GROMACS .gro file of C-alpha atoms in nm:
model
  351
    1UNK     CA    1  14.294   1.744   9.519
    2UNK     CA    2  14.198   1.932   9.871
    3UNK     CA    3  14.071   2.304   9.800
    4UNK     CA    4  14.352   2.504   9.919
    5UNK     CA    5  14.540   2.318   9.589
    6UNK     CA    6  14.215   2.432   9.385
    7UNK     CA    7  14.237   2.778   9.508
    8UNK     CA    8  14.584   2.781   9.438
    9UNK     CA    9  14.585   2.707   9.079
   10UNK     CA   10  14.300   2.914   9.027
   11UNK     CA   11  14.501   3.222   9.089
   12UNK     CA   12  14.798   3.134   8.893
   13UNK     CA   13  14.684   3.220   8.595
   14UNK     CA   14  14.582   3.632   8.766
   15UNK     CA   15  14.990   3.610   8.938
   16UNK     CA   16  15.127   3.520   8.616
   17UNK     CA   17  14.919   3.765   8.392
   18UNK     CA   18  15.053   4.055   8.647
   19UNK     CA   19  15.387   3.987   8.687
   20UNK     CA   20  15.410   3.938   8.303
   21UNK     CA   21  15.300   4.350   8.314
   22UNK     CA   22  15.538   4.442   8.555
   23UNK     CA   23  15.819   4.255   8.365
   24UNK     CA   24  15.696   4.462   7.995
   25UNK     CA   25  15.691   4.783   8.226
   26UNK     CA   26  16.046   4.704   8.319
   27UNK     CA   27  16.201   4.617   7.967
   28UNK     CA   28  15.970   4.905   7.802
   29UNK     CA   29  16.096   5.165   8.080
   30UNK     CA   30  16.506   5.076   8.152
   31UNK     CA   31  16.557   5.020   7.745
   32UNK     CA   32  16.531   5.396   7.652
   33UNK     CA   33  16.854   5.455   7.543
   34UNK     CA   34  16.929   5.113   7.470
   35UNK     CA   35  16.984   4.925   7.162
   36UNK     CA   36  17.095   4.596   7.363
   37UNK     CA   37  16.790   4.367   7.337
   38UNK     CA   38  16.964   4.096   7.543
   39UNK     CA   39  17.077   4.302   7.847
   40UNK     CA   40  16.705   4.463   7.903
   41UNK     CA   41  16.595   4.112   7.883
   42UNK     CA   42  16.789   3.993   8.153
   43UNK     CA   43  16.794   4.320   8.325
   44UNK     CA   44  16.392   4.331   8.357
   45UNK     CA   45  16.364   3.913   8.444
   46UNK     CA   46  16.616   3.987   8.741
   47UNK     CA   47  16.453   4.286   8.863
   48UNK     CA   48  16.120   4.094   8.822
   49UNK     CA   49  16.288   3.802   9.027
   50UNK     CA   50  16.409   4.057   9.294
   51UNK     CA   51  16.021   4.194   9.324
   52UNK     CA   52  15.876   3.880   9.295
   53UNK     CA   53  16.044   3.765   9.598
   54UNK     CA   54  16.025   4.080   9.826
   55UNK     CA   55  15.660   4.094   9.695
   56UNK     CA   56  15.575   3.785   9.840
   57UNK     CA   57  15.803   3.783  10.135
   58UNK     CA   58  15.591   4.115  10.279
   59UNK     CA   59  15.227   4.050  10.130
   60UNK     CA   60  15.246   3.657  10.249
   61UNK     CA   61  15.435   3.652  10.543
   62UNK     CA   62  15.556   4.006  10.688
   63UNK     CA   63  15.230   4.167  10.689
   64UNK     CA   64  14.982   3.887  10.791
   65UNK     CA   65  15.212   3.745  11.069
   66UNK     CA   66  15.386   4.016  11.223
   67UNK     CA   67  15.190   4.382  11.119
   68UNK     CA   68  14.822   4.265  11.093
   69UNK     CA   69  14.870   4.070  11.381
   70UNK     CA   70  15.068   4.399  11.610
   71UNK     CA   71  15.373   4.263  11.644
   72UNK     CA   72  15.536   4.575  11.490
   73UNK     CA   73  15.901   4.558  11.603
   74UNK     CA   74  15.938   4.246  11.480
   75UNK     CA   75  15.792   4.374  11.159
   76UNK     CA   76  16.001   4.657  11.179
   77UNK     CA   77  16.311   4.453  11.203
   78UNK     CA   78  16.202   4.158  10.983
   79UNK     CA   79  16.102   4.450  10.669
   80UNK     CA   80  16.465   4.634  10.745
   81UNK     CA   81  16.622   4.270  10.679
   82UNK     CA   82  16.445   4.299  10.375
   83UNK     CA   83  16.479   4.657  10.295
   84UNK     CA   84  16.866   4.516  10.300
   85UNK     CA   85  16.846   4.227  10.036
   86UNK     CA   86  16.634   4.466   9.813
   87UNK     CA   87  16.909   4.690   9.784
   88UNK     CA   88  17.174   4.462   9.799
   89UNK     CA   89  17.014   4.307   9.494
   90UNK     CA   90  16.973   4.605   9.310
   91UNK     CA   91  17.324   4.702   9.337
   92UNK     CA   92  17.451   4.355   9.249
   93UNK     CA   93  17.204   4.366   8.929
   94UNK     CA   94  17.369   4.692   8.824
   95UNK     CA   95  17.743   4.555   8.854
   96UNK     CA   96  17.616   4.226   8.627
   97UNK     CA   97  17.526   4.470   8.372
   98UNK     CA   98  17.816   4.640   8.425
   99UNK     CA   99  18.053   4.309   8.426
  100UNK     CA  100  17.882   4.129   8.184
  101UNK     CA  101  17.752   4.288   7.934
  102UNK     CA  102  17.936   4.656   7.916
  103UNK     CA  103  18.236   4.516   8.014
  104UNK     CA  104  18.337   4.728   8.251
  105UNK     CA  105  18.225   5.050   8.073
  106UNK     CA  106  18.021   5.199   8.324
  107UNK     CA  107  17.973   5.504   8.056
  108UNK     CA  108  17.808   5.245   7.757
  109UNK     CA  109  17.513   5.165   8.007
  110UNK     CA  110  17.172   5.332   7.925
  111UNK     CA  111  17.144   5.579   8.198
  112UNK     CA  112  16.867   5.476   8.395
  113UNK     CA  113  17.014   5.123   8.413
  114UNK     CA  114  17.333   5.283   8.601
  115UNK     CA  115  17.111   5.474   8.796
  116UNK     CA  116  17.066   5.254   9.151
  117UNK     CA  117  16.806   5.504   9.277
  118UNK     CA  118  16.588   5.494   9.021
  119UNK     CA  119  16.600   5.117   8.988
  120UNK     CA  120  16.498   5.060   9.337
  121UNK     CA  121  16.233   5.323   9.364
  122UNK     CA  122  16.088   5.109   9.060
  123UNK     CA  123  16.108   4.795   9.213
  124UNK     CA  124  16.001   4.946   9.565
  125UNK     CA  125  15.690   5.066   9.397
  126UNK     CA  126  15.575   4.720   9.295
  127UNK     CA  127  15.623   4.581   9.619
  128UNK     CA  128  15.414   4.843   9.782
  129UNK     CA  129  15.157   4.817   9.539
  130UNK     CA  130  15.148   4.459   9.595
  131UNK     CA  131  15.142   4.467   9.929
  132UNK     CA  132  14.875   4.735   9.911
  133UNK     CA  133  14.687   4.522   9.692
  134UNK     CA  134  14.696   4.252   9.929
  135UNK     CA  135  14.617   4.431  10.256
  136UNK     CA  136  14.308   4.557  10.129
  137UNK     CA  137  14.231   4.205   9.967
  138UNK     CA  138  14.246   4.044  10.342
  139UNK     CA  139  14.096   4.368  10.502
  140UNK     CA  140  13.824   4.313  10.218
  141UNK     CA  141  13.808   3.990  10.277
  142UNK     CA  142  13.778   3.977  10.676
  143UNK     CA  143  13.542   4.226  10.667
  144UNK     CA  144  13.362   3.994  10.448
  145UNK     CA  145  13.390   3.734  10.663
  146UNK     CA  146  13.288   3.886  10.976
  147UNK     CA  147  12.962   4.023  10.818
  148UNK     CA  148  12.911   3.654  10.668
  149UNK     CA  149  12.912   3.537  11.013
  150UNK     CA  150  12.744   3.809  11.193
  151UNK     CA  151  12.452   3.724  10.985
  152UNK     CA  152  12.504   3.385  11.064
  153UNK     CA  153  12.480   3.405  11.449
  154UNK     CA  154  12.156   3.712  11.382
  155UNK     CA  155  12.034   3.416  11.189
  156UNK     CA  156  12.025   3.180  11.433
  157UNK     CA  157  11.972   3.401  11.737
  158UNK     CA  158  11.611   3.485  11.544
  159UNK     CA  159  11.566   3.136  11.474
  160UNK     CA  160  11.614   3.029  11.822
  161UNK     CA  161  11.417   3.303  11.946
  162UNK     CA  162  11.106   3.273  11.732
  163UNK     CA  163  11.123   2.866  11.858
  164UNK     CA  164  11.126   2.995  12.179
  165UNK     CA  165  10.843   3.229  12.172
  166UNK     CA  166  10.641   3.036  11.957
  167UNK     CA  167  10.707   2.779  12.265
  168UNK     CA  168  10.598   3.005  12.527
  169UNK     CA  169  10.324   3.160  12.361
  170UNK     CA  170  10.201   2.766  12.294
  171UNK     CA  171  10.189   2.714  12.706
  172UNK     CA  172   9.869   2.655  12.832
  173UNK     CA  173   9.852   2.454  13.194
  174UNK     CA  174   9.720   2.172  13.188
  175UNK     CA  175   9.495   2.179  13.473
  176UNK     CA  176   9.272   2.436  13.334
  177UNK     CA  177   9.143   2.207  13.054
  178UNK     CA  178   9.104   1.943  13.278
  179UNK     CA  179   8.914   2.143  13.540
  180UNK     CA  180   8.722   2.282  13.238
  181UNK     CA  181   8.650   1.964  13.115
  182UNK     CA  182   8.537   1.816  13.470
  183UNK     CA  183   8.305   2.092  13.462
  184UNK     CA  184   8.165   2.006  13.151
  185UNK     CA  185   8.105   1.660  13.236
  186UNK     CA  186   7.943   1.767  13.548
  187UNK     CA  187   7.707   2.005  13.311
  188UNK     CA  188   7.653   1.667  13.040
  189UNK     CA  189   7.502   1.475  13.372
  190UNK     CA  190   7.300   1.711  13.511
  191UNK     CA  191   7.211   1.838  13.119
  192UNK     CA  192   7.251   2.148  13.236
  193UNK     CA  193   7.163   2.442  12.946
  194UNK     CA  194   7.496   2.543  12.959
  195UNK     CA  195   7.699   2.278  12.874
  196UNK     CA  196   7.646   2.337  12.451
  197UNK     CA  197   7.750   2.726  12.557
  198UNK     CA  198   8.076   2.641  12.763
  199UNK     CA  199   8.161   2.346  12.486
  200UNK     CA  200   8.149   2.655  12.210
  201UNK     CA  201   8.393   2.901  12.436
  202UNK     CA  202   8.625   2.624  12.547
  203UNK     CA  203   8.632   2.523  12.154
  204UNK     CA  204   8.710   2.909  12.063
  205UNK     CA  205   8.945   2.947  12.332
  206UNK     CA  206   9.145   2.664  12.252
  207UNK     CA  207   9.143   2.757  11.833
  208UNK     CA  208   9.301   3.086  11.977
  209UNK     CA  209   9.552   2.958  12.214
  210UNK     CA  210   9.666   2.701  11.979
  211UNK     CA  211   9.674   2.848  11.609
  212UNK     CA  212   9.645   3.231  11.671
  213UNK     CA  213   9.991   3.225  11.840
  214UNK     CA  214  10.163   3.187  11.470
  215UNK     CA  215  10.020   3.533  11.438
  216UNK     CA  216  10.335   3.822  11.518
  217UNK     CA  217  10.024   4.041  11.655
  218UNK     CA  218   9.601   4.033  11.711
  219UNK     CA  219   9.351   4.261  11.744
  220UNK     CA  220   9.366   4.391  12.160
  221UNK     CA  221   8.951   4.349  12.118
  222UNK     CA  222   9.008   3.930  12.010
  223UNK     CA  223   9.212   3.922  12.306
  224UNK     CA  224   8.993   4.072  12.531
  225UNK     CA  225   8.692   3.819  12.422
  226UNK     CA  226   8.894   3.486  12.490
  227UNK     CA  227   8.959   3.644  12.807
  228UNK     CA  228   8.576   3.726  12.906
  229UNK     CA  229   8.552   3.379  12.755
  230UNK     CA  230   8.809   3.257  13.004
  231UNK     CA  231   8.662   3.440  13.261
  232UNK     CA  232   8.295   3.260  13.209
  233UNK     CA  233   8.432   2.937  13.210
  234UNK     CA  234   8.583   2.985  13.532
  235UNK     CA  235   8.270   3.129  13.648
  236UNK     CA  236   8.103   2.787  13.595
  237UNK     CA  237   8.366   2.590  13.788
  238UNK     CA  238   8.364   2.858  14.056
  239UNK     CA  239   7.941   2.916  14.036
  240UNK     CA  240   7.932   3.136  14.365
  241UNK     CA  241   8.253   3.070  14.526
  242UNK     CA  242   8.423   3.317  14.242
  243UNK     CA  243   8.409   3.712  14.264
  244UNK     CA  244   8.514   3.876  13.929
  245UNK     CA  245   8.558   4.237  13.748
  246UNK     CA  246   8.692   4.319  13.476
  247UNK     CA  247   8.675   4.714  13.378
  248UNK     CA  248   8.854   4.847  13.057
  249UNK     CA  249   8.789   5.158  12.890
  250UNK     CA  250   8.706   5.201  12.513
  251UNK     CA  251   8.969   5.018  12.315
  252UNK     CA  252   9.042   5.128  11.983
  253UNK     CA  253   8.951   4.841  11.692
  254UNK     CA  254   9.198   4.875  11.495
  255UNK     CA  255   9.431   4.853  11.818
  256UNK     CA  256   9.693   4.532  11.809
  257UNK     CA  257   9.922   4.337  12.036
  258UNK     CA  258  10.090   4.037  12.058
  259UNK     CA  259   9.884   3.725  12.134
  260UNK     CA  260   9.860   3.576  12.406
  261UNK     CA  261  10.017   3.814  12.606
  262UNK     CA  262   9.770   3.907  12.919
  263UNK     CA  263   9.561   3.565  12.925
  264UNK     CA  264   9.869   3.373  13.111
  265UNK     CA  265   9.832   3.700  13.354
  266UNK     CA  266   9.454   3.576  13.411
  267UNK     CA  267   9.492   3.225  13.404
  268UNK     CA  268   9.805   3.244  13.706
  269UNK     CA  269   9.510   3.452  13.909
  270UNK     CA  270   9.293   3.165  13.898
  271UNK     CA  271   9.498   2.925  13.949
  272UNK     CA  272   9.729   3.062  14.236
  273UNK     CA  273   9.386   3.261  14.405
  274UNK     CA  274   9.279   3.143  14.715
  275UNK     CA  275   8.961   3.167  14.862
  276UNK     CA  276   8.894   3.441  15.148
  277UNK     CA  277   8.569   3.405  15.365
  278UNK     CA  278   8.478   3.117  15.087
  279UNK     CA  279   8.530   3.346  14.770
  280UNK     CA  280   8.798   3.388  14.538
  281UNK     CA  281   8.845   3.762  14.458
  282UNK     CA  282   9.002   3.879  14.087
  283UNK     CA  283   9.027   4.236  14.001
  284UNK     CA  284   9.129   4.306  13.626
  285UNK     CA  285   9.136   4.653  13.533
  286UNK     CA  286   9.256   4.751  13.125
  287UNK     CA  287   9.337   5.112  13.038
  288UNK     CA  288   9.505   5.296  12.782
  289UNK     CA  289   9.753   5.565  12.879
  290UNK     CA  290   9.903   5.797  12.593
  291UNK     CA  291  10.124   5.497  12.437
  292UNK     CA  292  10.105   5.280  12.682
  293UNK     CA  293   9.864   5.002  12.743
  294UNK     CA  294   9.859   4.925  13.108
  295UNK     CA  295   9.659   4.615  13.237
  296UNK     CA  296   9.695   4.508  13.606
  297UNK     CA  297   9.536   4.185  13.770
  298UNK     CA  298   9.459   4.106  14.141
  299UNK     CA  299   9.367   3.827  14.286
  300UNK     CA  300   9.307   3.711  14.670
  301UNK     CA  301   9.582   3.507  14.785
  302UNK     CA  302   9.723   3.414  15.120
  303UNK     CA  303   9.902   3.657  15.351
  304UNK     CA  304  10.252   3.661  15.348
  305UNK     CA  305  10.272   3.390  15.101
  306UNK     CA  306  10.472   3.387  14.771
  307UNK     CA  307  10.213   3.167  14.509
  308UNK     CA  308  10.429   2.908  14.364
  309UNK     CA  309  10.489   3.036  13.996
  310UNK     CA  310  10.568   2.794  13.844
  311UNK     CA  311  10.686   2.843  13.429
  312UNK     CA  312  10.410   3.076  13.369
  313UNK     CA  313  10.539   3.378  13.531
  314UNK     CA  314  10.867   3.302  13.440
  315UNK     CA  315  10.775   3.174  13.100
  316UNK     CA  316  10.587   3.582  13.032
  317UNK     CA  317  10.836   3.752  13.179
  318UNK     CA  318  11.067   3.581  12.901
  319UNK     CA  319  10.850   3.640  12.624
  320UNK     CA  320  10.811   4.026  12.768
  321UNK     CA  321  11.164   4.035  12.748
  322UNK     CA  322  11.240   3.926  12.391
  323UNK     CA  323  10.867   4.136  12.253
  324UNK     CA  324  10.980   4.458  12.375
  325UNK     CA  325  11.306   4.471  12.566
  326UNK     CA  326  11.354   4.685  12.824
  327UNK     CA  327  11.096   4.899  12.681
  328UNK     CA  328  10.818   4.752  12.882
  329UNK     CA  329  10.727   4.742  13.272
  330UNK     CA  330  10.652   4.411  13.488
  331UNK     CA  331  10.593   4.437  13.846
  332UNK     CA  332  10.457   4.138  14.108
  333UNK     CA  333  10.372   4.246  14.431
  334UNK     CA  334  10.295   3.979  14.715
  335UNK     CA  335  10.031   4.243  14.957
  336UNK     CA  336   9.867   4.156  15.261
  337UNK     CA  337   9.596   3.886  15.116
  338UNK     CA  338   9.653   3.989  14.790
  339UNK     CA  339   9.869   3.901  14.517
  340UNK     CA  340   9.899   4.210  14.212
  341UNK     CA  341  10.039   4.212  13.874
  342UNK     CA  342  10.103   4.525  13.692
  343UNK     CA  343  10.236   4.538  13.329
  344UNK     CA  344  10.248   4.831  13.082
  345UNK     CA  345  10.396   4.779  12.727
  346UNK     CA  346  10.439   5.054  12.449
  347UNK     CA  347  10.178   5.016  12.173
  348UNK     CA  348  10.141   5.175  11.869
  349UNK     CA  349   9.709   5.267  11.733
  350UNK     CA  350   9.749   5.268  11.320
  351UNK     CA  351   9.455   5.544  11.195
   0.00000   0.00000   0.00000
């Protein structure tokens, strides 16, 4: 047995029980006046019959095809078709009353039984109520459904999202371990002093790229030292050929921000800077203004030449994008022998 049979049969039982009421409220209302048990009887069942059918006709198939839907002159024309039998129905229910069980004697018939008017305003009133009933069921209903699956597709679209950004956040290139680890091979032959130093940063660095992203926001202060840490492993690749500074002003500690957010910044600079006169130049400069943390990056690069970007850029821009919006401010600019990034995002300093 499918479910629409299931659902079915599970509102019998509610259709039954109501038009069971509407039948009593019939006998119990058209018998005052009456001592003929028999006529009421039938009476009530046919007027039950006649609302029954109009009830159904409008709240199953009038309404949800033709007025929920806007089609409102067919409604119109469909309901006076309707509007039609109703009375039609009413009238012949009165003259088998009449026929039947008076015998012609219109003036033996309780008075609200000969009374057309009054019959059909009764019976009207428990078709509107039914179809009132069932309007607001659907409306209920749809409403229902539409927040159901609203939530559905907010569901998913935060889903997808945190993959996403928990992908882009995870991006580190490649070549920047490698060249690190070169490096430190280079430092392990020579057993150079700083090889145990540059092992413990890379180690540090790569425990915060890899299982601080997780983290919805970090202290501004651990990103700053895993980018100094950056920084002085690229020193030792670069020994002289590398010209660096980084100025910030006083940063709050209790100060937070998403992680991972200005380190891809840093690591494009050294990996898309090109040497001038034998030296790369990088200018990083952090500042807080009002609400607004602003950090911008230079870097030496060569003139008149877009740096390939590859899916860093792209890849922060992105993750910008889905952080704050349009609430924050990006802006590349390709310069005569210089290539500058300048972001500023809204932050908020808890006391």
């Amino acid at each position: 047995m499918n479910k629409a049979v299931l659902k079915i049969l599970k509102k019998l039982p509610f259709h039954f029980l109501f038009w069971t009421v509407v039948w009593f409220f019939f006998s119990s209302f058209f018998s005052v006046g009456s001592t003929n048990e028999n006529f009421i009887f039938w009476f009530s069942t046919i007027l039950s019959a006649i609302a029954i059918v109009a009830s159904y006709v409008f709240g199953y198939y009038l309404i949800p095809v033709f007025l929920i839907t806007k089609k409102y002159k067919r409604f119109i024309l469909y309901s006076f078709y309707a509007g039609v039998f109703i009375v039609c129905a009413v009238l012949m229910t009165v003259v088998f009353g009449f026929v039947f069980f008076y015998h012609l004697e219109f003036q033996r018939m309780p008075a609200l039984t000969k009374n057309s008017a009054v019959i059909l305003v009764c019976v009207l009133l428990i078709i509107a109520l039914t179809s009132a009933f069932k309007i607001l069921k659907d409306t209920y209903k749809s409403l229902d459904e539409k927040k159901t699956l609203e939530n559905k597709v907010l569901q998913t679209q935060l889903q997808l999202k945190e993959q996403e950004l928990k992908f882009l956040k995870m991006q580190i290139h490649p070549h920047f371990l490698f060249n690190t680890l070169n490096t430190l091979y280079g430092f392990a032959l020579k057993k150079s002093e700083k090889a145990p130093e540059m092992i413990l940063k890379l180690s540090n660095l790569l425990d915060y790229i890899l299982y601080q992203v997780d983290k919805p926001l970090v202290l501004l202060q651990d990103e700053i030292n895993h980018i100094e840490d950056y920084v002085s492993l690229e020193k030792s690749r670069f020994q002289e050929s590398l010209q660096i500074t980084f100025y910030k002003n006083l940063i709050p500690e209790n100060l937070e921000i998403a992680p991972m957010l200005l380190l891809p910044f840093v690591e494009n600079a050294f990996k898309h800077g090109i040497q001038i006169d034998g030296v790369v130049h990088v200018k990083m400069n952090l500042k807080l203004d009002e609400n607004n943390l602003n950090f911008t990056i230079e870097n030496s690069a060569k003139n008149k030449e877009s740096p390939k970007k590859g899916i860093g850029l792209e890849n922060i821009k992105k993750r910008l994008e889905m952080l704050y919006s349009k609430k924050y401010f990006l802006e590349i600019l390709q310069e005569e022998n210089l290539f500058k990034v300048h972001l500023k995002i809204p932050i908020k300093n808890e006391e």
